[in-house]
Amino acid sequence: MEPLILFGTFTVLLLIGTPVAFCLGAASLATVLYMGLPPVVVFQRLNSGVSVFALMAIPFFIFAGELMVRGDIARRLVALAGAVVGHMRGGLGQVNIAASVLFGGISGSAAADATAIGGLMIPQMKEKGYSVEYGVNVTVVSSIIALMLPPSHNMIIYSISAGGRLSIADLFTAGILPGLLLAVSLMVTAWFVAKRAGYPTERFPGLGALGSLFVNAIPGLLLIFIIFGGVRSGVFTASESSCIAAVYALLVTTLAYRTMHWPEFVGATKAAVRTTAMVLLVIGCAASFGWLLAFLRIPAELVSFLKGISENPLIILLMLNLVLLMLGTFMDMSPLIVITTPIFLPVATAFGVDPVHFGVILVLNLGIGLCTPPVGTVLFVGCAVGRISVWDAIKTIWPFYGAAIFTLMLVTYVPALSLWLPSLFH
């Protein structure tokens, strides 16, 4: 009866439009009251869920990303990407994807990527004769590349949800090849779609101009190496890396580029505070929910149930992917990571899946959910930037969905894509 109350309360509240954090908290409270436990248990678990030192990395990475968005870094990265890949078929679509790779290594946020890169690229694409739907589709799906690359705060959330025993440096490293593979898959898809529609290419500016644009983008690009190199080498932790990233972003935008002024700084600070408050509230409430799942032995029951269906790890991974894809269409990513990790990670490890490998599968899977209605946050952001309806975007986005699903299947069934690079550092 307790699982029914927990999931039933959560589902009903979600269906009537209650914010996810309150759905999780109210469902946990209702279940605890039914079980006769003191209500303070929910608040204790909520507090313990956010009182994790590693979570300090999230607000500072968010703040660094906001500073970069408002400090003109995105425009310089787009210009560099344009010089490198703009001459390919569907030039501006290719630029959009390459810029997402570069900016994703700075922001670690799909929504920030869609806002910054989409805000720059979609108007240019419309002006050059590309359909706005094509621009939105490329922007939305390529933005999830940011979730795979350092400093993805979703990887940090996964590590904490897994009990804090997984190396954040390993997770950061494990996401690099899958993120680049996703970029290549999307670029191939964009090429075919652009060729069929007859979209133009851009002129190659020449090696001199390319070198100039690269030099101009170096201060921003260095942040990628500072974040990843520092964490991977052990010079500093992920939390320390986030603080260094924020300070460096502030110095670059104020001293090197001179694009950060007081109004932009205040706006970046307010946006970072709002986003951090929302993310941490969701994490805290999801921690209460996750504790109840473990207390009620739901993961153990699920393992037994799936073993009764099949002992084949390939079938189990396919089933987990299907469930996660379905869940991703209804809930945002952060709470889903906190909720599903305690449930599905024991299942995956019981069938021999490495926890780091499963983390990459989980993040990529739920990232695809961000592009999928009815609760696709990044899809809504992209449509808002492009000023089109979600329905108009959905009608033409399927080739890019196909590329993302293809990448997910490769990452799922070829563990070396996730585990080879981390193994080089051990």
CSV table of C-alpha atoms in Angstrom, one decimal:
chain,number,residue,atom,x,y,z
A,1,MET,CA,0.0,0.0,0.0
A,2,GLU,CA,2.9,2.4,0.8
A,3,PRO,CA,4.3,2.3,-2.8
A,4,LEU,CA,0.8,3.0,-4.1
A,5,ILE,CA,0.4,6.1,-1.9
A,6,LEU,CA,3.9,7.3,-2.8
A,7,PHE,CA,3.6,7.0,-6.6
A,8,GLY,CA,-0.2,7.7,-6.6
A,9,THR,CA,0.2,11.0,-4.8
A,10,PHE,CA,3.1,12.0,-6.9
A,11,THR,CA,1.3,11.2,-10.2
A,12,VAL,CA,-1.9,13.0,-9.2
A,13,LEU,CA,-0.1,16.2,-8.2
A,14,LEU,CA,2.1,16.1,-11.3
A,15,LEU,CA,-1.0,15.7,-13.6
A,16,ILE,CA,-2.7,18.7,-12.1
A,17,GLY,CA,0.3,20.9,-12.7
A,18,THR,CA,2.0,21.1,-9.3
A,19,PRO,CA,5.7,21.9,-9.5
A,20,VAL,CA,7.9,18.8,-9.4
A,21,ALA,CA,9.6,19.7,-6.2
A,22,PHE,CA,6.3,20.0,-4.3
A,23,CYS,CA,5.0,16.7,-5.9
A,24,LEU,CA,8.0,14.9,-4.5
A,25,GLY,CA,7.8,16.5,-1.1
A,26,ALA,CA,4.1,16.1,-0.7
A,27,ALA,CA,4.2,12.4,-1.9
A,28,SER,CA,7.0,11.7,0.6
A,29,LEU,CA,5.1,13.4,3.4
A,30,ALA,CA,1.8,11.6,2.7
A,31,THR,CA,3.6,8.2,2.7
A,32,VAL,CA,5.5,8.9,5.9
A,33,LEU,CA,2.2,9.9,7.6
A,34,TYR,CA,0.5,6.8,6.4
A,35,MET,CA,3.4,4.7,7.7
A,36,GLY,CA,3.0,6.3,11.2
A,37,LEU,CA,6.5,7.8,11.1
A,38,PRO,CA,7.1,11.4,12.4
A,39,PRO,CA,6.8,14.0,9.6
A,40,VAL,CA,10.1,15.5,10.6
A,41,VAL,CA,11.7,12.5,8.8
A,42,VAL,CA,10.9,14.1,5.4
A,43,PHE,CA,12.5,17.4,6.4
A,44,GLN,CA,15.6,15.6,7.8
A,45,ARG,CA,16.0,13.7,4.5
A,46,LEU,CA,15.5,16.9,2.5
A,47,ASN,CA,18.1,18.7,4.6
A,48,SER,CA,20.6,15.8,4.3
A,49,GLY,CA,19.9,15.7,0.5
A,50,VAL,CA,21.2,19.3,0.0
A,51,SER,CA,23.8,19.2,2.8
A,52,VAL,CA,26.4,17.5,0.5
A,53,PHE,CA,29.6,19.4,0.0
A,54,ALA,CA,30.0,18.2,-3.6
A,55,LEU,CA,26.7,20.0,-4.4
A,56,MET,CA,28.7,23.3,-3.9
A,57,ALA,CA,30.0,22.8,-7.4
A,58,ILE,CA,26.5,23.2,-9.0
A,59,PRO,CA,25.8,26.9,-8.1
A,60,PHE,CA,29.3,28.0,-9.1
A,61,PHE,CA,29.2,26.1,-12.4
A,62,ILE,CA,25.8,27.7,-13.1
A,63,PHE,CA,27.2,31.1,-12.2
A,64,ALA,CA,30.2,30.6,-14.5
A,65,GLY,CA,27.9,29.6,-17.3
A,66,GLU,CA,25.7,32.7,-16.8
A,67,LEU,CA,28.8,34.9,-16.8
A,68,MET,CA,29.9,33.3,-20.1
A,69,VAL,CA,26.5,33.7,-21.7
A,70,ARG,CA,26.2,37.4,-20.8
A,71,GLY,CA,29.9,38.1,-21.4
A,72,ASP,CA,29.9,37.6,-25.2
A,73,ILE,CA,31.7,34.3,-25.0
A,74,ALA,CA,29.0,32.5,-27.0
A,75,ARG,CA,29.3,34.8,-29.9
A,76,ARG,CA,33.1,34.3,-30.2
A,77,LEU,CA,32.7,30.5,-30.0
A,78,VAL,CA,30.0,30.6,-32.7
A,79,ALA,CA,32.4,32.7,-34.9
A,80,LEU,CA,35.2,30.1,-34.4
A,81,ALA,CA,32.8,27.2,-35.1
A,82,GLY,CA,31.6,29.0,-38.3
A,83,ALA,CA,35.1,29.3,-39.6
A,84,VAL,CA,35.8,25.6,-39.0
A,85,VAL,CA,32.6,23.9,-40.3
A,86,GLY,CA,30.6,26.6,-41.9
A,87,HIS,CA,31.7,25.5,-45.4
A,88,MET,CA,30.0,22.1,-45.0
A,89,ARG,CA,26.5,21.5,-46.5
A,90,GLY,CA,23.9,23.2,-44.3
A,91,GLY,CA,26.7,25.4,-43.0
A,92,LEU,CA,24.9,27.3,-40.3
A,93,GLY,CA,23.3,24.0,-39.0
A,94,GLN,CA,26.8,22.6,-38.7
A,95,VAL,CA,28.0,25.7,-37.0
A,96,ASN,CA,25.2,25.4,-34.5
A,97,ILE,CA,26.2,21.9,-33.5
A,98,ALA,CA,30.0,22.7,-33.3
A,99,ALA,CA,29.3,25.8,-31.2
A,100,SER,CA,27.2,23.6,-28.9
A,101,VAL,CA,30.2,21.4,-28.4
A,102,LEU,CA,32.5,24.3,-27.5
A,103,PHE,CA,29.9,26.1,-25.4
A,104,GLY,CA,28.8,22.9,-23.7
A,105,GLY,CA,32.3,22.5,-22.4
A,106,ILE,CA,31.9,25.8,-20.6
A,107,SER,CA,28.3,25.9,-19.5
A,108,GLY,CA,27.4,22.2,-18.8
A,109,SER,CA,23.8,23.2,-19.2
A,110,ALA,CA,21.5,22.2,-22.1
A,111,ALA,CA,19.1,25.1,-21.4
A,112,ALA,CA,21.9,27.7,-21.3
A,113,ASP,CA,23.3,26.2,-24.5
A,114,ALA,CA,19.9,26.4,-26.3
A,115,THR,CA,19.4,30.0,-25.1
A,116,ALA,CA,22.9,31.3,-25.9
A,117,ILE,CA,23.6,29.4,-29.2
A,118,GLY,CA,20.0,29.5,-30.3
A,119,GLY,CA,19.7,33.2,-29.7
A,120,LEU,CA,22.6,33.8,-31.9
A,121,MET,CA,22.1,31.2,-34.6
A,122,ILE,CA,18.4,30.9,-35.2
A,123,PRO,CA,18.0,34.6,-36.4
A,124,GLN,CA,21.0,34.2,-38.7
A,125,MET,CA,19.6,30.9,-40.1
A,126,LYS,CA,16.3,32.6,-40.9
A,127,GLU,CA,18.0,35.5,-42.6
A,128,LYS,CA,20.1,33.1,-44.8
A,129,GLY,CA,17.0,31.2,-46.0
A,130,TYR,CA,16.9,28.2,-43.6
A,131,SER,CA,13.5,27.2,-42.2
A,132,VAL,CA,13.0,28.3,-38.7
A,133,GLU,CA,12.0,24.7,-37.8
A,134,TYR,CA,15.4,23.4,-39.0
A,135,GLY,CA,17.1,26.0,-36.9
A,136,VAL,CA,15.1,25.1,-33.8
A,137,ASN,CA,15.5,21.4,-34.3
A,138,VAL,CA,19.3,21.6,-34.6
A,139,THR,CA,19.5,24.0,-31.6
A,140,VAL,CA,17.3,21.9,-29.4
A,141,VAL,CA,18.9,18.4,-29.9
A,142,SER,CA,22.5,19.6,-30.1
A,143,SER,CA,22.1,21.4,-26.8
A,144,ILE,CA,22.0,18.1,-25.0
A,145,ILE,CA,25.7,17.6,-25.9
A,146,ALA,CA,26.4,20.0,-23.0
A,147,LEU,CA,25.0,17.4,-20.6
A,148,MET,CA,27.7,14.9,-21.6
A,149,LEU,CA,30.8,17.2,-21.4
A,150,PRO,CA,32.5,18.6,-18.3
A,151,PRO,CA,31.3,20.5,-16.3
A,152,SER,CA,27.9,18.8,-16.5
A,153,HIS,CA,26.3,19.4,-13.2
A,154,ASN,CA,24.0,16.4,-13.9
A,155,MET,CA,27.0,14.1,-13.7
A,156,ILE,CA,27.6,15.6,-10.2
A,157,ILE,CA,24.0,15.0,-9.2
A,158,TYR,CA,24.3,11.4,-10.5
A,159,SER,CA,27.4,10.8,-8.5
A,160,ILE,CA,25.7,12.1,-5.3
A,161,SER,CA,22.5,10.1,-6.0
A,162,ALA,CA,24.7,7.0,-6.4
A,163,GLY,CA,25.9,7.4,-2.8
A,164,GLY,CA,28.8,9.7,-3.5
A,165,ARG,CA,31.1,6.8,-4.2
A,166,LEU,CA,31.6,7.4,-7.9
A,167,SER,CA,34.4,9.6,-9.0
A,168,ILE,CA,33.2,12.9,-10.6
A,169,ALA,CA,36.4,13.0,-12.6
A,170,ASP,CA,35.6,9.6,-14.1
A,171,LEU,CA,32.1,10.6,-14.9
A,172,PHE,CA,33.3,13.9,-16.6
A,173,THR,CA,35.8,11.8,-18.6
A,174,ALA,CA,33.3,9.1,-19.5
A,175,GLY,CA,30.9,11.6,-21.1
A,176,ILE,CA,33.4,13.1,-23.5
A,177,LEU,CA,33.4,10.4,-26.3
A,178,PRO,CA,29.6,9.9,-26.2
A,179,GLY,CA,29.2,13.7,-26.4
A,180,LEU,CA,31.4,13.9,-29.4
A,181,LEU,CA,29.7,10.9,-31.0
A,182,LEU,CA,26.4,12.6,-30.5
A,183,ALA,CA,27.8,15.7,-32.2
A,184,VAL,CA,29.0,13.7,-35.2
A,185,SER,CA,25.7,11.9,-35.5
A,186,LEU,CA,23.8,15.2,-35.5
A,187,MET,CA,26.2,16.8,-38.0
A,188,VAL,CA,25.7,13.8,-40.4
A,189,THR,CA,21.9,14.2,-40.0
A,190,ALA,CA,22.0,17.9,-40.5
A,191,TRP,CA,24.0,17.4,-43.7
A,192,PHE,CA,21.4,15.0,-45.1
A,193,VAL,CA,18.5,17.2,-44.1
A,194,ALA,CA,20.2,20.3,-45.5
A,195,LYS,CA,21.1,18.6,-48.8
A,196,ARG,CA,17.5,17.5,-49.2
A,197,ALA,CA,16.2,21.0,-48.5
A,198,GLY,CA,18.9,22.7,-50.6
A,199,TYR,CA,20.3,24.8,-47.8
A,200,PRO,CA,23.4,26.8,-48.6
A,201,THR,CA,27.0,26.5,-47.3
A,202,GLU,CA,29.1,29.3,-46.0
A,203,ARG,CA,32.3,30.6,-47.5
A,204,PHE,CA,35.5,29.4,-45.9
A,205,PRO,CA,37.2,32.6,-44.5
A,206,GLY,CA,40.7,31.4,-45.0
A,207,LEU,CA,43.4,30.2,-42.6
A,208,GLY,CA,44.4,33.7,-41.6
A,209,ALA,CA,40.9,34.6,-40.4
A,210,LEU,CA,40.5,31.2,-38.8
A,211,GLY,CA,43.7,31.8,-36.8
A,212,SER,CA,42.5,35.2,-35.7
A,213,LEU,CA,39.1,33.9,-34.6
A,214,PHE,CA,40.9,31.1,-32.7
A,215,VAL,CA,43.2,33.5,-30.8
A,216,ASN,CA,40.2,35.7,-30.0
A,217,ALA,CA,38.4,32.6,-28.5
A,218,ILE,CA,41.3,31.3,-26.5
A,219,PRO,CA,40.4,32.9,-23.2
A,220,GLY,CA,37.0,31.3,-23.3
A,221,LEU,CA,38.4,27.9,-24.5
A,222,LEU,CA,40.9,27.8,-21.8
A,223,LEU,CA,38.1,27.4,-19.3
A,224,ILE,CA,37.4,24.0,-20.7
A,225,PHE,CA,40.9,22.8,-20.0
A,226,ILE,CA,41.0,24.5,-16.6
A,227,ILE,CA,37.8,22.6,-15.5
A,228,PHE,CA,38.6,19.2,-16.9
A,229,GLY,CA,42.4,19.3,-16.5
A,230,GLY,CA,42.2,20.4,-12.9
A,231,VAL,CA,39.6,17.8,-11.8
A,232,ARG,CA,41.1,15.0,-13.9
A,233,SER,CA,44.7,15.6,-12.7
A,234,GLY,CA,43.6,15.8,-9.0
A,235,VAL,CA,44.9,19.4,-8.6
A,236,PHE,CA,41.5,20.4,-7.3
A,237,THR,CA,38.1,18.8,-6.6
A,238,ALA,CA,35.0,19.5,-8.7
A,239,SER,CA,33.8,21.9,-6.0
A,240,GLU,CA,37.1,23.8,-6.1
A,241,SER,CA,37.0,23.7,-9.9
A,242,SER,CA,33.6,25.3,-10.0
A,243,CYS,CA,34.9,28.2,-7.9
A,244,ILE,CA,37.9,28.7,-10.1
A,245,ALA,CA,35.7,28.5,-13.2
A,246,ALA,CA,33.4,31.3,-11.8
A,247,VAL,CA,36.4,33.6,-10.9
A,248,TYR,CA,38.1,32.9,-14.2
A,249,ALA,CA,34.8,33.6,-16.2
A,250,LEU,CA,34.5,36.9,-14.3
A,251,LEU,CA,38.1,37.9,-15.0
A,252,VAL,CA,37.8,37.0,-18.7
A,253,THR,CA,34.6,38.8,-19.3
A,254,THR,CA,35.7,42.0,-17.4
A,255,LEU,CA,39.4,42.2,-18.1
A,256,ALA,CA,40.1,40.3,-21.3
A,257,TYR,CA,36.9,40.9,-23.3
A,258,ARG,CA,35.6,43.9,-21.3
A,259,THR,CA,32.0,42.8,-22.1
A,260,MET,CA,30.8,42.4,-18.5
A,261,HIS,CA,29.3,45.5,-16.9
A,262,TRP,CA,27.4,46.0,-13.7
A,263,PRO,CA,23.9,45.4,-15.2
A,264,GLU,CA,25.1,42.1,-16.9
A,265,PHE,CA,26.8,41.0,-13.6
A,266,VAL,CA,23.7,41.6,-11.6
A,267,GLY,CA,21.6,39.8,-14.2
A,268,ALA,CA,23.9,36.8,-14.2
A,269,THR,CA,23.9,36.7,-10.4
A,270,LYS,CA,20.1,36.8,-10.1
A,271,ALA,CA,19.7,34.1,-12.8
A,272,ALA,CA,22.3,31.8,-11.1
A,273,VAL,CA,20.6,32.2,-7.8
A,274,ARG,CA,17.1,31.4,-9.2
A,275,THR,CA,18.4,28.4,-11.1
A,276,THR,CA,20.4,27.1,-8.1
A,277,ALA,CA,17.4,27.5,-5.7
A,278,MET,CA,15.2,25.6,-8.1
A,279,VAL,CA,17.7,22.8,-8.6
A,280,LEU,CA,18.6,22.3,-4.9
A,281,LEU,CA,14.9,22.3,-3.8
A,282,VAL,CA,14.2,19.6,-6.4
A,283,ILE,CA,17.3,17.6,-5.2
A,284,GLY,CA,16.3,17.9,-1.6
A,285,CYS,CA,12.7,16.8,-2.1
A,286,ALA,CA,13.9,14.0,-4.4
A,287,ALA,CA,16.2,12.8,-1.7
A,288,SER,CA,13.2,12.3,0.6
A,289,PHE,CA,11.5,10.4,-2.2
A,290,GLY,CA,14.5,8.3,-2.9
A,291,TRP,CA,15.0,7.4,0.8
A,292,LEU,CA,11.4,6.1,0.9
A,293,LEU,CA,12.1,4.0,-2.3
A,294,ALA,CA,15.0,2.4,-0.5
A,295,PHE,CA,13.2,2.0,2.8
A,296,LEU,CA,10.3,0.2,0.9
A,297,ARG,CA,12.8,-2.0,-0.9
A,298,ILE,CA,11.5,-1.1,-4.3
A,299,PRO,CA,14.8,-1.4,-6.1
A,300,ALA,CA,15.3,-5.0,-4.8
A,301,GLU,CA,11.8,-5.9,-5.8
A,302,LEU,CA,12.4,-4.4,-9.3
A,303,VAL,CA,15.6,-6.5,-9.7
A,304,SER,CA,13.7,-9.7,-8.8
A,305,PHE,CA,10.9,-8.7,-11.2
A,306,LEU,CA,13.2,-8.1,-14.1
A,307,LYS,CA,15.2,-11.3,-13.5
A,308,GLY,CA,11.9,-13.1,-13.8
A,309,ILE,CA,11.5,-11.6,-17.2
A,310,SER,CA,15.0,-12.1,-18.6
A,311,GLU,CA,18.5,-12.8,-17.4
A,312,ASN,CA,20.0,-11.3,-20.6
A,313,PRO,CA,21.7,-7.9,-19.8
A,314,LEU,CA,21.0,-6.7,-23.4
A,315,ILE,CA,17.3,-7.1,-22.9
A,316,ILE,CA,17.4,-5.5,-19.4
A,317,LEU,CA,19.3,-2.5,-20.7
A,318,LEU,CA,16.8,-2.1,-23.5
A,319,MET,CA,13.9,-2.2,-21.0
A,320,LEU,CA,15.6,0.4,-18.8
A,321,ASN,CA,16.2,2.7,-21.8
A,322,LEU,CA,12.5,2.4,-22.8
A,323,VAL,CA,11.4,3.2,-19.2
A,324,LEU,CA,13.8,6.1,-18.9
A,325,LEU,CA,12.8,7.6,-22.3
A,326,MET,CA,9.2,7.4,-21.3
A,327,LEU,CA,9.8,9.0,-17.9
A,328,GLY,CA,11.9,11.7,-19.5
A,329,THR,CA,8.9,13.0,-21.5
A,330,PHE,CA,7.0,13.8,-18.3
A,331,MET,CA,9.6,15.1,-15.8
A,332,ASP,CA,12.7,17.3,-15.8
A,333,MET,CA,16.1,15.9,-15.6
A,334,SER,CA,17.5,16.7,-12.2
A,335,PRO,CA,14.7,15.2,-10.2
A,336,LEU,CA,14.6,12.1,-12.4
A,337,ILE,CA,18.3,11.5,-11.8
A,338,VAL,CA,17.8,11.7,-8.0
A,339,ILE,CA,14.7,9.4,-8.2
A,340,THR,CA,15.7,6.8,-10.8
A,341,THR,CA,19.4,6.3,-9.7
A,342,PRO,CA,18.6,4.5,-6.5
A,343,ILE,CA,16.0,2.4,-8.4
A,344,PHE,CA,17.8,1.5,-11.6
A,345,LEU,CA,21.5,1.6,-10.6
A,346,PRO,CA,21.2,-1.6,-8.5
A,347,VAL,CA,19.3,-3.2,-11.4
A,348,ALA,CA,22.0,-2.3,-13.8
A,349,THR,CA,24.9,-3.4,-11.6
A,350,ALA,CA,23.1,-6.7,-10.8
A,351,PHE,CA,23.3,-7.4,-14.5
A,352,GLY,CA,27.0,-6.5,-14.7
A,353,VAL,CA,26.8,-2.9,-15.9
A,354,ASP,CA,29.5,-0.6,-14.7
A,355,PRO,CA,28.1,2.3,-12.6
A,356,VAL,CA,30.1,4.9,-14.6
A,357,HIS,CA,28.8,3.5,-17.9
A,358,PHE,CA,25.2,3.5,-16.5
A,359,GLY,CA,25.6,7.1,-15.5
A,360,VAL,CA,26.4,8.1,-19.1
A,361,ILE,CA,23.4,6.1,-20.3
A,362,LEU,CA,21.2,7.7,-17.8
A,363,VAL,CA,22.3,11.3,-18.5
A,364,LEU,CA,22.1,10.9,-22.3
A,365,ASN,CA,18.7,9.2,-22.0
A,366,LEU,CA,17.1,11.8,-19.9
A,367,GLY,CA,18.8,14.5,-22.0
A,368,ILE,CA,16.7,13.2,-24.9
A,369,GLY,CA,13.7,13.6,-22.7
A,370,LEU,CA,14.5,17.3,-22.4
A,371,CYS,CA,13.8,17.6,-26.1
A,372,THR,CA,10.5,15.6,-26.0
A,373,PRO,CA,7.0,16.9,-25.2
A,374,PRO,CA,4.9,17.3,-23.0
A,375,VAL,CA,7.6,18.5,-20.5
A,376,GLY,CA,10.6,19.0,-22.7
A,377,THR,CA,12.3,22.0,-21.1
A,378,VAL,CA,14.9,22.5,-23.8
A,379,LEU,CA,12.3,22.0,-26.5
A,380,PHE,CA,10.2,24.8,-25.1
A,381,VAL,CA,13.3,27.1,-24.8
A,382,GLY,CA,14.3,26.4,-28.4
A,383,CYS,CA,10.7,27.1,-29.6
A,384,ALA,CA,10.5,30.3,-27.5
A,385,VAL,CA,13.8,31.5,-29.0
A,386,GLY,CA,12.7,30.6,-32.6
A,387,ARG,CA,9.1,31.9,-31.9
A,388,ILE,CA,7.4,28.9,-33.3
A,389,SER,CA,4.9,26.4,-31.7
A,390,VAL,CA,6.1,23.1,-30.2
A,391,TRP,CA,3.9,21.3,-32.8
A,392,ASP,CA,5.7,23.0,-35.7
A,393,ALA,CA,9.1,21.9,-34.3
A,394,ILE,CA,7.9,18.3,-33.6
A,395,LYS,CA,6.7,17.8,-37.1
A,396,THR,CA,10.3,18.0,-38.5
A,397,ILE,CA,12.5,17.1,-35.6
A,398,TRP,CA,12.4,13.3,-36.1
A,399,PRO,CA,15.7,12.9,-38.0
A,400,PHE,CA,17.5,14.5,-35.1
A,401,TYR,CA,15.7,12.4,-32.6
A,402,GLY,CA,16.8,9.4,-34.7
A,403,ALA,CA,20.4,10.5,-34.5
A,404,ALA,CA,20.2,10.9,-30.7
A,405,ILE,CA,18.5,7.5,-30.2
A,406,PHE,CA,21.2,5.9,-32.5
A,407,THR,CA,23.9,7.4,-30.3
A,408,LEU,CA,22.1,6.2,-27.1
A,409,MET,CA,22.0,2.6,-28.5
A,410,LEU,CA,25.7,2.7,-29.3
A,411,VAL,CA,26.6,4.1,-25.9
A,412,THR,CA,24.4,1.5,-24.2
A,413,TYR,CA,25.8,-1.6,-26.0
A,414,VAL,CA,29.4,-0.5,-26.5
A,415,PRO,CA,30.6,0.2,-23.0
A,416,ALA,CA,34.1,1.1,-24.2
A,417,LEU,CA,32.7,4.4,-25.6
A,418,SER,CA,32.2,5.4,-22.0
A,419,LEU,CA,34.9,3.5,-20.1
A,420,TRP,CA,37.9,3.5,-22.4
A,421,LEU,CA,38.9,7.2,-21.7
A,422,PRO,CA,38.6,7.0,-17.9
A,423,SER,CA,40.6,3.8,-17.9
A,424,LEU,CA,43.6,5.7,-19.4
A,425,PHE,CA,43.8,7.7,-16.2
A,426,HIS,CA,44.0,4.7,-13.8
